[in-house]
């Protein structure tokens, strides 16, 4: 759930613009979502940046937070003091990290759009976490070899896929350099998954341990083109969201793919739930990625007592004990 302070800061950011400016920005956003070929979500004015942040930041915050929580659950001893967020936008990932790791003392965002930095900095001033409030916002274009501070945790949320494909392996290596943990999040689409799968290979090649979501460090058992590894978080829609999507639904499901890797050894989930569990009377069906047999569909029945009770509570994306079922 979006922290109250971020919700209030996003609402406050919108009050700087006249209703006319905002409705132009909302119309522009609506158009770019209806016809993605019509120029994507190119942000032209500061009002566009504020409207886009109010519209998208709750979703990327929720996705980054969900990925980070899974990584943190496996590594309770990991207490990062420093965070570098590359392609940080208006700061969704640093807000999410600030809520999960209160140990953070120093945060740096690298972002190449000055209007985006300006809004991110204003929003961050409302955070309860001192490290988020005092973030260093660095105006620079990410490229392999760009000078950057050393950081215990490095993140890239919904940004790697915006960079030229040929540069991505070097950028992932740049991100991994001397970090204890790297977390990369992308949209939960086939293209987002392909970006994550390629980044996962690079991180493994750097000698890092793939900690999450995979229960193993081997080849991904998902066949490209047939399926893609992704997860989902549900979040309430804001009124601006309803305007853009012209819908009445009170919630939005944000799909995302991610990888978390650690420099040292890391415990892994024994298995990971890859779909919404199907719950019917007395049985729960789970699609799992397992450490030993790759993908497995299992059915847990009421007769299995404690395992069934766990299956009733488990969500898409959660760890699951082995290939049991
Ligand atoms: C989709 S937004 C995601 C922002 C944020 N990380 C989040 O999760 O909400 C991608 C961000 O990456 C930034 N970006 C794209 N290419 C970049 C580059 N080469 N150097 C720095 N920032 C870049 C964009 O300006 C934008 O703010």
Tab-separated table of C-alpha atoms and ligand atoms in Angstrom:
chain	number	residue	atom	x	y	z
A	1	UNK	CA	0.000	0.000	0.000
A	2	UNK	CA	1.304	3.471	-0.866
A	3	UNK	CA	2.549	5.248	2.289
A	4	UNK	CA	0.255	8.121	3.319
A	5	UNK	CA	3.207	10.516	3.042
A	6	UNK	CA	3.805	9.586	-0.617
A	7	UNK	CA	0.100	9.723	-1.488
A	8	UNK	CA	-0.105	13.181	0.130
A	9	UNK	CA	3.078	14.358	-1.658
A	10	UNK	CA	1.753	13.169	-5.042
A	11	UNK	CA	-1.606	14.909	-4.459
A	12	UNK	CA	0.239	18.044	-3.373
A	13	UNK	CA	2.422	17.931	-6.508
A	14	UNK	CA	-0.716	18.063	-8.674
A	15	UNK	CA	-2.044	21.175	-6.928
A	16	UNK	CA	0.672	23.322	-8.581
A	17	UNK	CA	-1.053	22.993	-11.932
A	18	UNK	CA	-4.305	24.469	-13.175
A	19	UNK	CA	-7.192	22.105	-13.917
A	20	UNK	CA	-6.693	22.958	-17.627
A	21	UNK	CA	-3.006	21.985	-17.558
A	22	UNK	CA	-3.802	18.752	-15.744
A	23	UNK	CA	-6.631	17.776	-18.043
A	24	UNK	CA	-4.307	18.329	-21.030
A	25	UNK	CA	-1.740	16.048	-19.352
A	26	UNK	CA	-4.368	13.439	-18.506
A	27	UNK	CA	-5.614	13.528	-22.122
A	28	UNK	CA	-2.031	13.055	-23.306
A	29	UNK	CA	-1.517	10.110	-20.924
A	30	UNK	CA	-4.836	8.553	-21.920
A	31	UNK	CA	-3.913	8.857	-25.597
A	32	UNK	CA	-0.488	7.294	-25.099
A	33	UNK	CA	-1.990	4.325	-23.213
A	34	UNK	CA	-4.753	3.786	-25.804
A	35	UNK	CA	-2.401	3.954	-28.777
A	36	UNK	CA	1.077	3.067	-27.550
A	37	UNK	CA	2.466	3.680	-31.038
A	38	UNK	CA	1.434	7.351	-30.815
A	39	UNK	CA	4.646	8.417	-29.131
A	40	UNK	CA	4.618	6.328	-25.931
A	41	UNK	CA	4.489	8.235	-22.677
A	42	UNK	CA	6.762	11.055	-23.742
A	43	UNK	CA	6.500	13.699	-21.016
A	44	UNK	CA	6.418	17.206	-22.463
A	45	UNK	CA	5.668	19.537	-19.568
A	46	UNK	CA	6.147	19.578	-15.791
A	47	UNK	CA	2.397	19.000	-15.459
A	48	UNK	CA	2.872	15.858	-17.625
A	49	UNK	CA	5.596	14.663	-15.243
A	50	UNK	CA	3.356	15.233	-12.191
A	51	UNK	CA	0.342	13.537	-13.810
A	52	UNK	CA	2.485	10.590	-14.939
A	53	UNK	CA	3.962	10.202	-11.434
A	54	UNK	CA	0.502	10.348	-9.813
A	55	UNK	CA	-0.657	7.737	-12.303
A	56	UNK	CA	2.312	5.321	-12.437
A	57	UNK	CA	4.306	5.727	-9.229
A	58	UNK	CA	1.812	3.860	-7.000
A	59	UNK	CA	2.124	0.847	-9.329
A	60	UNK	CA	5.915	0.849	-9.676
A	61	UNK	CA	6.211	1.458	-5.911
A	62	UNK	CA	4.026	-1.606	-5.281
A	63	UNK	CA	5.930	-3.796	-7.775
A	64	UNK	CA	9.395	-2.746	-6.535
A	65	UNK	CA	8.222	-3.220	-2.928
A	66	UNK	CA	6.870	-6.711	-3.653
A	67	UNK	CA	10.157	-7.787	-5.311
A	68	UNK	CA	12.236	-6.266	-2.501
A	69	UNK	CA	10.099	-7.925	0.196
A	70	UNK	CA	10.679	-11.351	-1.375
A	71	UNK	CA	14.445	-10.719	-1.476
A	72	UNK	CA	14.481	-9.340	2.091
A	73	UNK	CA	12.516	-12.327	3.423
A	74	UNK	CA	15.332	-14.633	2.253
A	75	UNK	CA	18.147	-12.473	3.627
A	76	UNK	CA	17.108	-11.191	7.071
A	77	UNK	CA	20.757	-10.474	7.937
A	78	UNK	CA	21.129	-8.076	5.002
A	79	UNK	CA	20.939	-4.544	6.409
A	80	UNK	CA	22.099	-2.210	3.634
A	81	UNK	CA	23.395	1.220	4.611
A	82	UNK	CA	23.775	2.535	1.061
A	83	UNK	CA	21.465	2.359	-1.966
A	84	UNK	CA	22.014	3.352	-5.586
A	85	UNK	CA	18.886	3.473	-7.762
A	86	UNK	CA	19.624	3.842	-11.474
A	87	UNK	CA	16.936	5.338	-13.733
A	88	UNK	CA	15.182	6.249	-10.511
A	89	UNK	CA	12.486	8.494	-12.004
A	90	UNK	CA	10.520	10.198	-9.247
A	91	UNK	CA	11.811	7.722	-6.656
A	92	UNK	CA	9.350	4.813	-6.430
A	93	UNK	CA	12.109	2.281	-5.682
A	94	UNK	CA	13.856	4.410	-3.051
A	95	UNK	CA	10.552	4.915	-1.197
A	96	UNK	CA	9.943	1.153	-1.356
A	97	UNK	CA	13.492	0.337	-0.171
A	98	UNK	CA	13.237	2.928	2.626
A	99	UNK	CA	10.153	1.149	3.973
A	100	UNK	CA	11.782	-2.302	3.840
A	101	UNK	CA	15.325	-1.512	4.999
A	102	UNK	CA	15.324	1.080	7.827
A	103	UNK	CA	19.100	0.485	7.985
A	104	UNK	CA	19.560	2.733	4.898
A	105	UNK	CA	21.641	5.823	5.590
A	106	UNK	CA	22.664	7.061	2.141
A	107	UNK	CA	20.617	6.978	-1.031
A	108	UNK	CA	21.647	8.071	-4.527
A	109	UNK	CA	19.379	8.252	-7.572
A	110	UNK	CA	20.759	8.553	-11.099
A	111	UNK	CA	18.231	9.995	-13.544
A	112	UNK	CA	18.640	11.888	-16.809
A	113	UNK	CA	15.465	14.000	-16.864
A	114	UNK	CA	15.783	17.207	-14.809
A	115	UNK	CA	11.976	17.738	-14.497
A	116	UNK	CA	11.652	14.203	-13.151
A	117	UNK	CA	14.466	14.836	-10.651
A	118	UNK	CA	12.830	18.072	-9.559
A	119	UNK	CA	9.564	16.278	-8.738
A	120	UNK	CA	11.317	13.257	-7.180
A	121	UNK	CA	13.254	15.535	-4.854
A	122	UNK	CA	10.094	17.415	-3.793
A	123	UNK	CA	8.206	14.181	-3.147
A	124	UNK	CA	11.087	12.652	-1.160
A	125	UNK	CA	11.066	15.605	1.259
A	126	UNK	CA	7.790	14.209	2.602
A	127	UNK	CA	9.254	10.797	3.469
A	128	UNK	CA	9.474	9.621	7.053
A	129	UNK	CA	12.820	7.940	6.273
A	130	UNK	CA	15.722	10.384	6.689
A	131	UNK	CA	17.787	8.541	4.055
A	132	UNK	CA	14.985	9.026	1.461
A	133	UNK	CA	14.484	12.713	2.414
A	134	UNK	CA	18.214	13.354	2.040
A	135	UNK	CA	18.649	11.445	-1.228
A	136	UNK	CA	21.379	12.667	-3.580
A	137	UNK	CA	19.710	13.190	-6.977
A	138	UNK	CA	22.325	12.895	-9.658
A	139	UNK	CA	21.525	14.238	-13.094
A	140	UNK	CA	23.301	11.893	-15.517
A	141	UNK	CA	22.638	9.499	-18.366
A	142	UNK	CA	23.373	5.911	-17.387
A	143	UNK	CA	26.072	4.329	-19.491
A	144	UNK	CA	28.596	1.572	-18.870
A	145	UNK	CA	31.528	3.023	-16.982
A	146	UNK	CA	29.625	6.031	-15.560
A	147	UNK	CA	31.215	7.010	-12.266
A	148	UNK	CA	28.908	6.012	-9.377
A	149	UNK	CA	29.094	5.656	-5.603
A	150	UNK	CA	29.678	2.228	-4.124
A	151	UNK	CA	26.436	0.871	-2.658
A	152	UNK	CA	25.413	-2.169	-0.618
A	153	UNK	CA	22.156	-2.375	-2.580
A	154	UNK	CA	21.720	-1.338	-6.204
A	155	UNK	CA	18.344	-1.222	-7.924
A	156	UNK	CA	16.907	-0.514	-11.338
A	157	UNK	CA	13.137	-0.416	-11.546
A	158	UNK	CA	11.312	-0.234	-14.880
A	159	UNK	CA	14.383	1.384	-16.452
A	160	UNK	CA	16.757	-1.289	-17.849
A	161	UNK	CA	14.351	-2.038	-20.703
A	162	UNK	CA	14.411	1.648	-21.718
A	163	UNK	CA	18.136	1.462	-22.430
A	164	UNK	CA	19.593	0.226	-25.730
A	165	UNK	CA	19.655	-3.575	-25.719
A	166	UNK	CA	23.314	-3.756	-26.725
A	167	UNK	CA	24.324	-1.718	-23.633
A	168	UNK	CA	22.283	-3.713	-21.110
A	169	UNK	CA	24.839	-6.453	-20.244
A	170	UNK	CA	27.499	-3.824	-19.470
A	171	UNK	CA	24.988	-1.753	-17.500
A	172	UNK	CA	24.001	-4.794	-15.413
A	173	UNK	CA	27.713	-5.437	-14.708
A	174	UNK	CA	28.108	-1.747	-13.811
A	175	UNK	CA	25.127	-2.027	-11.444
A	176	UNK	CA	26.494	-5.219	-9.852
A	177	UNK	CA	29.976	-3.810	-9.303
A	178	UNK	CA	30.814	-4.191	-5.578
A	179	UNK	CA	27.113	-4.393	-4.563
A	180	UNK	CA	26.059	-6.951	-1.940
A	181	UNK	CA	22.621	-7.183	-3.572
A	182	UNK	CA	21.205	-6.139	-6.959
A	183	UNK	CA	17.475	-5.979	-7.673
A	184	UNK	CA	16.133	-5.346	-11.173
A	185	UNK	CA	12.416	-4.964	-11.854
A	186	UNK	CA	10.702	-4.737	-15.254
A	187	UNK	CA	7.102	-4.777	-16.483
A	188	UNK	CA	5.545	-8.257	-16.306
A	189	UNK	CA	5.316	-8.626	-20.072
A	190	UNK	CA	7.131	-11.061	-22.384
A	191	UNK	CA	9.570	-8.238	-23.251
A	192	UNK	CA	10.071	-7.325	-19.563
A	193	UNK	CA	10.709	-10.981	-18.702
A	194	UNK	CA	13.214	-11.292	-21.584
A	195	UNK	CA	15.099	-8.259	-20.215
A	196	UNK	CA	15.130	-9.844	-16.735
A	197	UNK	CA	16.168	-13.277	-18.065
A	198	UNK	CA	19.118	-11.703	-19.904
A	199	UNK	CA	20.094	-9.661	-16.800
A	200	UNK	CA	19.895	-12.850	-14.693
A	201	UNK	CA	22.422	-14.530	-17.015
A	202	UNK	CA	24.784	-11.577	-16.696
A	203	UNK	CA	24.496	-11.531	-12.880
A	204	UNK	CA	25.189	-15.290	-12.730
A	205	UNK	CA	28.145	-14.779	-15.053
A	206	UNK	CA	29.497	-12.209	-12.571
A	207	UNK	CA	29.522	-14.967	-9.940
A	208	UNK	CA	26.462	-13.624	-8.099
A	209	UNK	CA	23.881	-15.902	-6.468
A	210	UNK	CA	20.378	-15.644	-7.925
A	211	UNK	CA	18.386	-15.257	-4.695
A	212	UNK	CA	14.865	-14.560	-5.964
A	213	UNK	CA	12.459	-15.324	-7.450
A	214	UNK	CA	14.191	-18.483	-8.739
A	215	UNK	CA	14.519	-21.508	-6.431
A	216	UNK	CA	17.684	-22.474	-8.332
A	217	UNK	CA	20.638	-20.871	-10.100
A	218	UNK	CA	20.347	-22.986	-13.236
A	219	UNK	CA	18.695	-22.372	-16.567
A	220	UNK	CA	15.194	-20.855	-16.426
A	221	UNK	CA	12.741	-23.692	-17.228
A	222	UNK	CA	10.269	-21.315	-18.890
A	223	UNK	CA	10.384	-21.584	-22.657
A	224	UNK	CA	10.685	-18.164	-24.255
A	225	UNK	CA	7.732	-17.464	-26.526
A	226	UNK	CA	5.469	-19.911	-24.660
A	227	UNK	CA	5.243	-18.223	-21.279
A	228	UNK	CA	6.997	-15.629	-19.171
A	229	UNK	CA	7.881	-15.480	-15.467
A	230	UNK	CA	5.937	-12.648	-13.866
A	231	UNK	CA	4.064	-11.714	-10.721
A	232	UNK	CA	1.227	-9.389	-9.801
A	233	UNK	CA	0.367	-6.846	-7.113
A	234	UNK	CA	-3.068	-5.346	-6.577
A	235	UNK	CA	-3.373	-1.677	-5.703
A	236	UNK	CA	-6.274	0.729	-5.314
A	237	UNK	CA	-6.885	3.053	-8.265
A	238	UNK	CA	-6.722	6.776	-7.602
A	239	UNK	CA	-9.341	9.099	-9.115
A	240	UNK	CA	-6.712	10.246	-11.644
A	241	UNK	CA	-6.126	6.622	-12.528
A	242	UNK	CA	-9.834	6.137	-13.191
A	243	UNK	CA	-9.837	9.225	-15.432
A	244	UNK	CA	-6.929	7.920	-17.517
A	245	UNK	CA	-8.267	4.387	-17.820
A	246	UNK	CA	-11.875	5.665	-18.082
A	247	UNK	CA	-12.880	2.669	-16.002
A	248	UNK	CA	-14.840	2.111	-12.865
A	249	UNK	CA	-12.701	-0.625	-11.314
A	250	UNK	CA	-11.504	0.379	-7.872
A	251	UNK	CA	-8.255	-1.570	-8.205
A	252	UNK	CA	-5.437	-2.185	-10.652
A	253	UNK	CA	-3.266	-5.313	-10.997
A	254	UNK	CA	0.332	-4.404	-11.775
A	255	UNK	CA	2.291	-7.218	-13.412
A	256	UNK	CA	6.062	-7.281	-12.984
A	257	UNK	CA	9.134	-9.488	-13.497
A	258	UNK	CA	12.237	-9.234	-11.347
A	259	UNK	CA	15.541	-10.720	-10.313
A	260	UNK	CA	17.426	-10.291	-7.034
A	261	UNK	CA	21.045	-11.443	-6.837
A	262	UNK	CA	23.547	-11.405	-3.978
A	263	UNK	CA	27.338	-11.224	-4.027
A	264	UNK	CA	27.662	-14.001	-1.452
A	265	UNK	CA	25.696	-17.211	-1.005
A	266	UNK	CA	21.987	-16.719	-0.289
A	267	UNK	CA	19.230	-19.045	0.847
A	268	UNK	CA	16.572	-19.545	-1.819
A	269	UNK	CA	12.912	-20.469	-1.770
A	270	UNK	CA	12.512	-24.242	-2.154
A	271	UNK	CA	9.843	-23.483	-4.755
A	272	UNK	CA	8.002	-20.370	-5.975
A	273	UNK	CA	4.295	-19.967	-6.789
A	274	UNK	CA	3.998	-18.817	-10.416
A	275	UNK	CA	0.250	-18.145	-10.796
A	276	UNK	CA	-2.729	-17.131	-8.708
A	277	UNK	CA	-3.421	-20.294	-6.685
A	278	UNK	CA	-6.699	-21.855	-7.853
A	279	UNK	CA	-8.791	-22.473	-4.736
A	280	UNK	CA	-11.759	-24.817	-5.017
A	281	UNK	CA	-13.671	-26.680	-2.359
A	282	UNK	CA	-11.152	-28.817	-0.473
A	283	UNK	CA	-8.274	-28.396	-2.972
A	284	UNK	CA	-5.742	-25.751	-3.983
A	285	UNK	CA	-3.900	-26.043	-7.325
A	286	UNK	CA	-0.480	-24.463	-7.501
A	287	UNK	CA	1.833	-23.869	-10.433
A	288	UNK	CA	5.363	-23.990	-9.041
A	289	UNK	CA	8.894	-23.360	-10.172
A	290	UNK	CA	10.909	-25.914	-8.208
A	291	UNK	CA	14.591	-26.368	-7.460
A	292	UNK	CA	14.841	-29.911	-8.850
A	293	UNK	CA	12.161	-30.486	-11.489
A	294	UNK	CA	11.581	-27.070	-13.046
A	295	UNK	CA	7.899	-26.248	-13.539
A	296	UNK	CA	5.358	-28.400	-11.673
A	297	UNK	CA	1.601	-28.249	-11.166
A	298	UNK	CA	0.595	-29.619	-7.777
A	299	UNK	CA	-2.737	-30.113	-6.069
A	300	UNK	CA	-2.916	-29.791	-2.306
A	301	UNK	CA	-5.994	-31.327	-0.733
A	302	UNK	CA	-7.693	-30.852	2.598
A	303	UNK	CA	-6.447	-34.283	3.669
A	304	UNK	CA	-2.941	-32.802	3.763
A	305	UNK	CA	-3.801	-30.820	6.905
A	306	UNK	CA	-1.102	-28.234	7.647
A	307	UNK	CA	0.145	-28.120	4.025
A	308	UNK	CA	-3.440	-27.410	2.869
A	309	UNK	CA	-3.765	-24.589	5.405
A	310	UNK	CA	-0.545	-23.086	4.033
A	311	UNK	CA	-1.785	-23.501	0.468
A	312	UNK	CA	-4.982	-21.577	1.348
A	313	UNK	CA	-2.850	-18.637	2.497
A	314	UNK	CA	-0.133	-18.636	-0.144
A	315	UNK	CA	-0.144	-15.977	-2.893
A	316	UNK	CA	1.254	-15.747	-6.394
A	317	UNK	CA	4.953	-14.948	-6.003
A	318	UNK	CA	5.360	-16.463	-2.533
A	319	UNK	CA	7.891	-19.108	-1.590
A	320	UNK	CA	6.538	-22.645	-1.175
A	321	UNK	CA	8.147	-25.575	0.674
A	322	UNK	CA	9.656	-27.738	-2.056
A	323	UNK	CA	7.730	-29.414	-4.821
A	324	UNK	CA	5.306	-30.751	-2.219
A	325	UNK	CA	1.690	-31.133	-3.031
B	1	LIG	C1	9.589	4.020	-16.491
B	1	LIG	S1	10.557	5.152	-15.586
B	1	LIG	C2	10.778	4.283	-14.053
B	1	LIG	C3	11.105	5.194	-12.939
B	1	LIG	C4	11.273	4.546	-11.576
B	1	LIG	N1	12.485	3.761	-11.508
B	1	LIG	C5	10.073	3.729	-11.196
B	1	LIG	O1	10.215	2.531	-10.998
B	1	LIG	O2	8.990	4.309	-11.093
B	1	LIG	C6	12.177	5.044	-16.314
B	1	LIG	C7	13.085	6.166	-15.856
B	1	LIG	O3	14.393	5.918	-16.365
B	1	LIG	C8	14.926	7.156	-16.804
B	1	LIG	N2	15.951	6.863	-17.812
B	1	LIG	C9	15.767	6.263	-19.018
B	1	LIG	N3	16.962	6.166	-19.660
B	1	LIG	C10	17.895	6.705	-18.848
B	1	LIG	C11	19.296	6.915	-18.954
B	1	LIG	N4	19.971	6.521	-20.026
B	1	LIG	N5	19.935	7.500	-17.926
B	1	LIG	C12	19.261	7.898	-16.823
B	1	LIG	N6	17.932	7.745	-16.664
B	1	LIG	C13	17.248	7.154	-17.660
B	1	LIG	C14	13.721	7.889	-17.379
B	1	LIG	O4	13.936	9.294	-17.467
B	1	LIG	C15	12.639	7.519	-16.378
B	1	LIG	O5	12.571	8.443	-15.319
